[in-house]
CSV table of C-alpha atoms in Angstrom, one decimal:
chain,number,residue,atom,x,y,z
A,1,UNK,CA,106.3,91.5,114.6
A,2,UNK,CA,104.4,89.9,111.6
A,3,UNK,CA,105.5,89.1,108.1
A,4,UNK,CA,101.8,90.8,106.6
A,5,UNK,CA,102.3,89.9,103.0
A,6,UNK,CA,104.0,88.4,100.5
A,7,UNK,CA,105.6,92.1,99.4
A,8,UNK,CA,106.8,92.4,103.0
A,9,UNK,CA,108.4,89.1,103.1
A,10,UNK,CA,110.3,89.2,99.8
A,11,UNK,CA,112.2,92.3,101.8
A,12,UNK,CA,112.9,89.6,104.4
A,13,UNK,CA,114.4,87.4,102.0
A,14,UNK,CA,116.3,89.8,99.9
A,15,UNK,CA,117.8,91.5,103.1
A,16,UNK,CA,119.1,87.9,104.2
A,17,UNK,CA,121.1,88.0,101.3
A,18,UNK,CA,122.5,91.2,100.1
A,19,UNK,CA,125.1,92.8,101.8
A,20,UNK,CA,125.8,96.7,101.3
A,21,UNK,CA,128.3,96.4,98.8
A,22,UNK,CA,126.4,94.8,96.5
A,23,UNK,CA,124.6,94.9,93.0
A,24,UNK,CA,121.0,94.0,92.8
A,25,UNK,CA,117.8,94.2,90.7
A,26,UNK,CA,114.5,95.3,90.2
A,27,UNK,CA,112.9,93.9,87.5
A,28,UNK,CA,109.5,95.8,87.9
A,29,UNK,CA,109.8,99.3,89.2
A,30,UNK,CA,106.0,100.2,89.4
A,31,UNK,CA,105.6,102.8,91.6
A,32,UNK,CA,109.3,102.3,92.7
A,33,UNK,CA,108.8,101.0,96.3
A,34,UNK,CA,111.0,98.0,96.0
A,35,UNK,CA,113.3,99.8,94.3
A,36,UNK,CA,113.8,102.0,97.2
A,37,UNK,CA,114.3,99.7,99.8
A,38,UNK,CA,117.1,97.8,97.3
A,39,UNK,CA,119.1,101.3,97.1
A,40,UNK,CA,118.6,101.7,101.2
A,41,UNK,CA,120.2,98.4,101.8
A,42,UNK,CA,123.3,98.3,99.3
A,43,UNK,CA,124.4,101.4,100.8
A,44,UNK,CA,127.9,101.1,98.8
A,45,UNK,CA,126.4,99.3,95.8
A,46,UNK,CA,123.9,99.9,92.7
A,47,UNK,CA,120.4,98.8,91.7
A,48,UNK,CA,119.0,98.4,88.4
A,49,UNK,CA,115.8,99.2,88.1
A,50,UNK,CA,113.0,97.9,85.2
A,51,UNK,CA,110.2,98.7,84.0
A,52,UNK,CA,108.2,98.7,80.3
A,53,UNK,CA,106.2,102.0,81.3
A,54,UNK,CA,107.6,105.7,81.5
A,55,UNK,CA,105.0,106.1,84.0
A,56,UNK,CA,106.0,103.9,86.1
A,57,UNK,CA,110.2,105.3,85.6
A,58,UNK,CA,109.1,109.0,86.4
A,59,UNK,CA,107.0,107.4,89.3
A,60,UNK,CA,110.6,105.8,91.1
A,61,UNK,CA,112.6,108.5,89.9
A,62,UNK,CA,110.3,111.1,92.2
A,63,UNK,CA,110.7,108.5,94.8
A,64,UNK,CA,114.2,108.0,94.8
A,65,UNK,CA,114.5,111.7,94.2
A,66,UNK,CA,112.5,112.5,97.2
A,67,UNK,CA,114.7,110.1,99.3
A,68,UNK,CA,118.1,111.4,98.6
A,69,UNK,CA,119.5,107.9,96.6
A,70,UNK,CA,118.9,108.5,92.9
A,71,UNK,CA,122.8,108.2,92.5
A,72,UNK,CA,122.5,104.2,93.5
A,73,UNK,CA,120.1,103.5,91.2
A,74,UNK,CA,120.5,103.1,87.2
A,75,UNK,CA,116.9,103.2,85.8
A,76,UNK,CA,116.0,101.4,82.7
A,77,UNK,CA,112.5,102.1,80.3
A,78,UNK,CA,112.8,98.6,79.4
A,79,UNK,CA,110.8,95.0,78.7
A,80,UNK,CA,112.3,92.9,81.2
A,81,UNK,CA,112.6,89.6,79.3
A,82,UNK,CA,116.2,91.8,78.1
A,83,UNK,CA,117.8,91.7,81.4
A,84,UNK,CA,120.2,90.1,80.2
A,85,UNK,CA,121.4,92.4,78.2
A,86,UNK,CA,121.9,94.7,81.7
A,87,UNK,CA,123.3,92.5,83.7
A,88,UNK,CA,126.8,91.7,82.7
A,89,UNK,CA,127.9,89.3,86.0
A,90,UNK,CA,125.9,87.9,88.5
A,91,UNK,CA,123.8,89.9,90.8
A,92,UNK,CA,122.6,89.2,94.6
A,93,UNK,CA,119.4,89.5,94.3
A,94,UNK,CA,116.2,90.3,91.5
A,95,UNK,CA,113.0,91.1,92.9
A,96,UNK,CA,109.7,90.7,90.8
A,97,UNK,CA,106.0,92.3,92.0
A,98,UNK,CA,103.9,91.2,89.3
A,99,UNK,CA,100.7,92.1,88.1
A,100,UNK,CA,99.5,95.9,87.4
A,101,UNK,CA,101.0,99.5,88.0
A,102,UNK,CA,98.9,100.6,91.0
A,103,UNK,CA,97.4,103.6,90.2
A,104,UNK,CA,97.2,103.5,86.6
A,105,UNK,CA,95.5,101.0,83.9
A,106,UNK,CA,95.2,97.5,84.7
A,107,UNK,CA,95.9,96.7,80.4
A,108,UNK,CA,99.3,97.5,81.7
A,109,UNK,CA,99.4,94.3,83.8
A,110,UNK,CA,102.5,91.8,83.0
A,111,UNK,CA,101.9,89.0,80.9
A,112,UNK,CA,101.9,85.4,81.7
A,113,UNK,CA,104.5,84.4,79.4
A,114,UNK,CA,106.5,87.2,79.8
A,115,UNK,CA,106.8,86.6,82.8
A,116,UNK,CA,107.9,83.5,82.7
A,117,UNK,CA,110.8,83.9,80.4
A,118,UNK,CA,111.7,86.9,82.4
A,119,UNK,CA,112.0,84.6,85.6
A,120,UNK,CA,113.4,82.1,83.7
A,121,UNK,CA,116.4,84.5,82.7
A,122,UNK,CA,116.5,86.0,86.3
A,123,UNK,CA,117.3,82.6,88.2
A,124,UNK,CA,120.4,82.4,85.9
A,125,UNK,CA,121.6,86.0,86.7
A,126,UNK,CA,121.7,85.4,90.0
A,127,UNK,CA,124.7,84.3,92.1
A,128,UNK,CA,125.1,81.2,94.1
A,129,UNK,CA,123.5,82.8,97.6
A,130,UNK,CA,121.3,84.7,95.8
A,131,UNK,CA,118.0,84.9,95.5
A,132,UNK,CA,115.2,85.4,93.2
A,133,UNK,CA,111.8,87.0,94.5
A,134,UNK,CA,108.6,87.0,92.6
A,135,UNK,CA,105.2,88.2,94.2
A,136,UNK,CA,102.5,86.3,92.3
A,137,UNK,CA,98.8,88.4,92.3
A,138,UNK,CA,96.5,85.5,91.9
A,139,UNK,CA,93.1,87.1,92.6
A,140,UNK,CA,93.9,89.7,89.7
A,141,UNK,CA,92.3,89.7,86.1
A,142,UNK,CA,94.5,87.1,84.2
A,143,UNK,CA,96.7,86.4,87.6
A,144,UNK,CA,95.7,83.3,87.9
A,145,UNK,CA,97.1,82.3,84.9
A,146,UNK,CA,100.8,84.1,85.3
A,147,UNK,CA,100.6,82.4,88.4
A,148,UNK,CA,100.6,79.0,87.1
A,149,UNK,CA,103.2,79.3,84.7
A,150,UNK,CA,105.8,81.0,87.3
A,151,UNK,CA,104.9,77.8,89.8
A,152,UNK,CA,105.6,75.6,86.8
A,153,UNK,CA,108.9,77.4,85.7
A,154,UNK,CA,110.6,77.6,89.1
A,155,UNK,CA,109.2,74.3,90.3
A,156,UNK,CA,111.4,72.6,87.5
A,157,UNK,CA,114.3,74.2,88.7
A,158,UNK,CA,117.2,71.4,89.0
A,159,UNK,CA,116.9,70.8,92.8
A,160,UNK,CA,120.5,70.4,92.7
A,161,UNK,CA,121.0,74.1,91.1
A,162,UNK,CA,118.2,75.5,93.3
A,163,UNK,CA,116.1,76.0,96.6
A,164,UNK,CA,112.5,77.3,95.9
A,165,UNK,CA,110.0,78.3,98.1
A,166,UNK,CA,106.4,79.0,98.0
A,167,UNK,CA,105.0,80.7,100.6
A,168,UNK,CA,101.3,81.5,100.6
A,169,UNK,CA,99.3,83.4,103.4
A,170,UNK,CA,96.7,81.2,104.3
A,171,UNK,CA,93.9,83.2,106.4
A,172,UNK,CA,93.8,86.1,104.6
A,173,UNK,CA,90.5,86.9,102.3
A,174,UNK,CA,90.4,87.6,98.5
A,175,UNK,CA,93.2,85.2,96.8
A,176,UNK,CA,96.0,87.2,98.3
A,177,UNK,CA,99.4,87.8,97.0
A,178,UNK,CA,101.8,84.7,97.3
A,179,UNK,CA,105.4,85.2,97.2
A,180,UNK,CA,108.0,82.3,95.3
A,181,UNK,CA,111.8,82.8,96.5
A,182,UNK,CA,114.6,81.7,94.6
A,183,UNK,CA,117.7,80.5,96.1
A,184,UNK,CA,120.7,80.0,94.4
A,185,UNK,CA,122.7,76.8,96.0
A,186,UNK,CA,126.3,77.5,97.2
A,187,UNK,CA,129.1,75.0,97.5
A,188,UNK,CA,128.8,71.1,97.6
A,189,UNK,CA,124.8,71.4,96.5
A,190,UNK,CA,125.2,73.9,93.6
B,1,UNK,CA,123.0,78.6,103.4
B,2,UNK,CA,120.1,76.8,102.3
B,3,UNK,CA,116.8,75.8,104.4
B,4,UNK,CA,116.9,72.2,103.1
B,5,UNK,CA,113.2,71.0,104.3
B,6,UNK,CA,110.4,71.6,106.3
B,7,UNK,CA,111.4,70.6,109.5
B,8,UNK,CA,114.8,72.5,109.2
B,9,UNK,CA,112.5,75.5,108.2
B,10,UNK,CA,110.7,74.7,111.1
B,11,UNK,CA,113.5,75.1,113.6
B,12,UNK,CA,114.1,78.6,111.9
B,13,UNK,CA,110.0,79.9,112.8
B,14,UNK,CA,110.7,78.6,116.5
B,15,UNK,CA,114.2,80.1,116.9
B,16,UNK,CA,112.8,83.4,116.0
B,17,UNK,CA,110.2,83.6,118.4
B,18,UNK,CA,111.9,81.8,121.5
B,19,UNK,CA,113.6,82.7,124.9
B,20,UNK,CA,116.3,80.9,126.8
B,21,UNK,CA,113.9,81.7,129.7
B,22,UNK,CA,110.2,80.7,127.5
B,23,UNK,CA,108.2,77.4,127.9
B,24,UNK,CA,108.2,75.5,125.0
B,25,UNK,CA,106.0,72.4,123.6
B,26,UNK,CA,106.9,69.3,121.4
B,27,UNK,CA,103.2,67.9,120.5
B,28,UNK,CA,104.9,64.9,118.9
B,29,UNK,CA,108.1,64.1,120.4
B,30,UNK,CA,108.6,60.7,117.7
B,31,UNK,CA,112.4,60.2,118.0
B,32,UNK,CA,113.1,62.9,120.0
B,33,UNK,CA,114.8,65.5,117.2
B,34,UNK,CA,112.7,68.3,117.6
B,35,UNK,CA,112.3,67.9,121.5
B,36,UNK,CA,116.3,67.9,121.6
B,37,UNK,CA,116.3,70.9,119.5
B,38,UNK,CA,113.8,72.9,121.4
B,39,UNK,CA,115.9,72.0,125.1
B,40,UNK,CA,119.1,73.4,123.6
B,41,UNK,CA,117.3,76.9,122.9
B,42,UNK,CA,115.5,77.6,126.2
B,43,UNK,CA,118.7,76.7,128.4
B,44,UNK,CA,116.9,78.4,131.4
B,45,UNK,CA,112.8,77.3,130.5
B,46,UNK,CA,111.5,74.0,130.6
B,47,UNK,CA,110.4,71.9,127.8
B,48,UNK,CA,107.0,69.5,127.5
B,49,UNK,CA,107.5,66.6,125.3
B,50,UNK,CA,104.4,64.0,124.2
B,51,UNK,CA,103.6,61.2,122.1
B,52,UNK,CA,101.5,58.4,122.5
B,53,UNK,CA,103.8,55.6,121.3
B,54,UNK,CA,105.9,54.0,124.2
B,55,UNK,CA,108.5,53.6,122.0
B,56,UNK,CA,108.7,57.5,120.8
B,57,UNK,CA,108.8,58.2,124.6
B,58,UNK,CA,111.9,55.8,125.4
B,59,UNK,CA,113.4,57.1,122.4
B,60,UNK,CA,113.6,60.6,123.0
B,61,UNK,CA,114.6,59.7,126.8
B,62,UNK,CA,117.3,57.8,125.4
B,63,UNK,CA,118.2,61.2,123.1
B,64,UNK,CA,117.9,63.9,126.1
B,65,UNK,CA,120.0,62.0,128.7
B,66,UNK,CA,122.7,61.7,125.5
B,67,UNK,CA,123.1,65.3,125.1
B,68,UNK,CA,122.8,65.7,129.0
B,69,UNK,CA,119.6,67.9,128.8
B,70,UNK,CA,116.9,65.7,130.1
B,71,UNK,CA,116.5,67.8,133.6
B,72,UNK,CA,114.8,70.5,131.2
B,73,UNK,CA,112.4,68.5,129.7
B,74,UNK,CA,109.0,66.9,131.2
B,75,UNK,CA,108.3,63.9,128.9
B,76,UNK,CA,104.2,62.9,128.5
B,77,UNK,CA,103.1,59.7,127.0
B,78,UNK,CA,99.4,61.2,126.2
B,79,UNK,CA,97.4,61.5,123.2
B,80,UNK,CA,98.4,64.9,121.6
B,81,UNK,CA,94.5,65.9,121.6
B,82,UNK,CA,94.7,66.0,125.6
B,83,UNK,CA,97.7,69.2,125.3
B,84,UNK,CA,95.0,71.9,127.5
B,85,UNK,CA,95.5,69.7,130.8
B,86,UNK,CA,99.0,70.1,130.4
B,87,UNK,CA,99.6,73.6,129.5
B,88,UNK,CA,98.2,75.7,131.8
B,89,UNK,CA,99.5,78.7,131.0
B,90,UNK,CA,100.3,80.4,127.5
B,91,UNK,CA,103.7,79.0,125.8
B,92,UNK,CA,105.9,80.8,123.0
B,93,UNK,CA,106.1,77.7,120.3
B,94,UNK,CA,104.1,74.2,120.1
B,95,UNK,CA,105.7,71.9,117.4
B,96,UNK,CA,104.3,69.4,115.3
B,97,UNK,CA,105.9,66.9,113.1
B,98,UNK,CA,102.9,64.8,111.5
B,99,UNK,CA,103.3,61.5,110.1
B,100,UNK,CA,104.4,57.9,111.4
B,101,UNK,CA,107.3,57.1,114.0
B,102,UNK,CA,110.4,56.7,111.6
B,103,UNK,CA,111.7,53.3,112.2
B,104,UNK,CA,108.6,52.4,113.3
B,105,UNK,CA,105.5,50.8,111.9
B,106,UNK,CA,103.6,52.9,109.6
B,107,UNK,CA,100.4,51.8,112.1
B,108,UNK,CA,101.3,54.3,114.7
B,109,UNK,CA,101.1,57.2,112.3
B,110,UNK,CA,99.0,60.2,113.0
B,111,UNK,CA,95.5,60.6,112.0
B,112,UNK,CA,93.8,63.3,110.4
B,113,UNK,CA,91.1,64.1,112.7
B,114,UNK,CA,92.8,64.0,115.3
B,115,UNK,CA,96.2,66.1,114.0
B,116,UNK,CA,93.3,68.6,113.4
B,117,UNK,CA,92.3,68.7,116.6
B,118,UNK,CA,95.3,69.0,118.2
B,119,UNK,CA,96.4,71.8,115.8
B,120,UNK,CA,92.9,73.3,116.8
B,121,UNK,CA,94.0,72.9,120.5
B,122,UNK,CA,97.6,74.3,120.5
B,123,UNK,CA,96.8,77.8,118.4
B,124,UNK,CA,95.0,78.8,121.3
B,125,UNK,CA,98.0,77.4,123.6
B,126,UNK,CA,100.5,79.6,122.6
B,127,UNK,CA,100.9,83.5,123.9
B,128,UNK,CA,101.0,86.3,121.4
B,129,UNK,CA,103.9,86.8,119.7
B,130,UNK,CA,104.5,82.8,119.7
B,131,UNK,CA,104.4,80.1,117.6
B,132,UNK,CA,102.6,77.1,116.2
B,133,UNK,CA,104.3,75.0,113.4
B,134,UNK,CA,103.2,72.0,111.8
B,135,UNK,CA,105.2,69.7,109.1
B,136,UNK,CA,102.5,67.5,107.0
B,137,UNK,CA,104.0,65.1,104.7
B,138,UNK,CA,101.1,64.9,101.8
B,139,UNK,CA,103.0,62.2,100.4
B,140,UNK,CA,102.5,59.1,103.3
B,141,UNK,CA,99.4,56.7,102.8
B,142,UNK,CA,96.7,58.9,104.9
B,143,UNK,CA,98.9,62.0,104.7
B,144,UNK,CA,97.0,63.9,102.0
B,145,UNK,CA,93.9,63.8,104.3
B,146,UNK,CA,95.7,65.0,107.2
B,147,UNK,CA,97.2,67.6,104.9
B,148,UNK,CA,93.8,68.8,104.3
B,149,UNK,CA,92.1,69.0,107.7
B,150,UNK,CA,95.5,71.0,108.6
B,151,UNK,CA,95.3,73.5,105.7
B,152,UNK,CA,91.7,73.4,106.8
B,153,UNK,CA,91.8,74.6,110.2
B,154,UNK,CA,94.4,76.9,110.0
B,155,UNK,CA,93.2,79.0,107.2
B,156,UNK,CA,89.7,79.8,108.9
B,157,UNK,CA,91.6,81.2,111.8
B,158,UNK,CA,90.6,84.5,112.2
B,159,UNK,CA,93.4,86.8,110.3
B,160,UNK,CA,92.6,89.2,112.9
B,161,UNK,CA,94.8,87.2,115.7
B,162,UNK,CA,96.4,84.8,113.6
B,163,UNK,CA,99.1,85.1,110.8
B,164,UNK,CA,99.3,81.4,108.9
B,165,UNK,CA,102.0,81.0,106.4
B,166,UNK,CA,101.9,77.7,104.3
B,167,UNK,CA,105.8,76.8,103.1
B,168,UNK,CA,106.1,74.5,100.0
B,169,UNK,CA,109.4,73.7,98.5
B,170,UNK,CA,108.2,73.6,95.4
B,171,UNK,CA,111.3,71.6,93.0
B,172,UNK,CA,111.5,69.0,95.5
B,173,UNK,CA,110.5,65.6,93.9
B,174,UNK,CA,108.0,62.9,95.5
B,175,UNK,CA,105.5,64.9,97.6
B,176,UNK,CA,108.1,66.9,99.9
B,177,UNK,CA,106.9,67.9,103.7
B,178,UNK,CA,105.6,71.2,103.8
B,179,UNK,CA,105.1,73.8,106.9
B,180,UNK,CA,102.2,75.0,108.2
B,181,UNK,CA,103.3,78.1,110.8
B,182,UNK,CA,100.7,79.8,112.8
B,183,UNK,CA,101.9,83.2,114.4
B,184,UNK,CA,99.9,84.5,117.2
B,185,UNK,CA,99.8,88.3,116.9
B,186,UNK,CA,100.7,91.1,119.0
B,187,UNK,CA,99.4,94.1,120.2
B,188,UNK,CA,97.1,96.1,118.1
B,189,UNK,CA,96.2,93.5,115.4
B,190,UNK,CA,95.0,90.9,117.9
């Protein structure tokens, strides 16, 4: 067993935390792979599923089609700096794979600053045990950048409020993806 | 649930790779927390335990025969760079815990090229499938160096039988430990 990369990993982290009855998110659809695995592990719950392109929405509705779950999943054509306006009580988890919609044009990446208010608004959504997962793309076209600012907005997170991890993969070539986890404090520490 | 710090974090990489039955290593025994640790998980294996400090040594003694677990564990006052004449056959975890001898003078602390070393030494130690961990603490006097050298080594390990994950808590104040873990891969990827 190996954790591979960072997209791997955040399954790990969300799967610690998320029991089958629950209610979790994905802010970033893409091609709807993380999606899936949310609806396979809340088995008796709902996902919500984002994303800005109706590319990417017909892309994870084939995939959730094509796996039987589609009735888990609520999907949303939507900018997700308004997930608020979705999520009415706190959520187990939200997942976050940054960067471009494989497969199609890299001017749709995410946007540095959108990205940070989204993450900004996610780490509030969540409940205490719950986590936050963003996959940073550093080595893409303006990664770098979106990077930086999602380092800076978690790592000011009130450590009493908050447990964030950053966990990069150090031997592997080309800038590879890093992955930042969320935790929501429980009890005494929240 | 939260994992607090590196160290704690540390405990969690080694748990997940080691059997009651497995031969385990403590490269830097210090007070004897980590050594304890490791001879309450292999209740049937063995345990080797070193540190150059005398004190270190008659501290973690002191520790094992406390908790009654001493008959498990081989204590070694050596330099951690001499680890090959000790193991002679692979292990599943080799722990490190960088830094000076708390309660201690700050003298005794570890030194970069030699931490490197002994990192250098122990990922060859360990049997595929185990593990290597090392907590750095970039914030001592000396321990941004040693930092370095570590990040150093274990990043040009060849990603073809290694897996190195670097663990930063990153809304900690004042310079907080991080983990360096070194998997060892299985099967078709080593």
């Amino acid at each position: 067993m190996s954790f591979r990369n960072a997209v791997n990993l955040s399954h790990l982290c969300v799967k610690m935390r998320v029991k089958p009855d629950d209610t979790v998110v994905d802010a970033t659809c893409g091609n709807g792979h993380d999606t899936l695995f949310l609806a396979q592990i809340v088995t008796r719950g709902r996902v919500l599923a984002f994303d800005i392109s109706p590319l990417a929405i017909a892309n994870t509705a084939a995939r959730l089609k094509e796996h039987g779950v589609s009735h888990r999943v609520e999907l949303c054509q939507e900018d997700f700096r308004n997930l608020r306006a979705y999520v009415r009580s706190p959520v187990a988890a939200i997942m976050f794979n940054l960067g471009y919609l494989p497969g199609a044009s890299r001017e749709t990446a995410t946007k540095a600053e959108h990205s940070r208010e989204a993450v900004e608004t996610a780490v509030n959504l969540v409940r205490p045990g719950g986590v936050v997962t963003v996959v940073c793309y550093p080595g893409h076209q303006g990664g770098a950048e979106e990077t930086h600012e999602i380092l800076a907005v978690t790592g000011g997170l009130s450590q009493k409020e908050f447990e964030v991890l950053k966990v990069d993969f150090l031997n592997q070539a080309h800038n590879p993806p890093l992955l930042v986890a969320v935790y929501r404090l429980e009890g005494d520490r929240a």
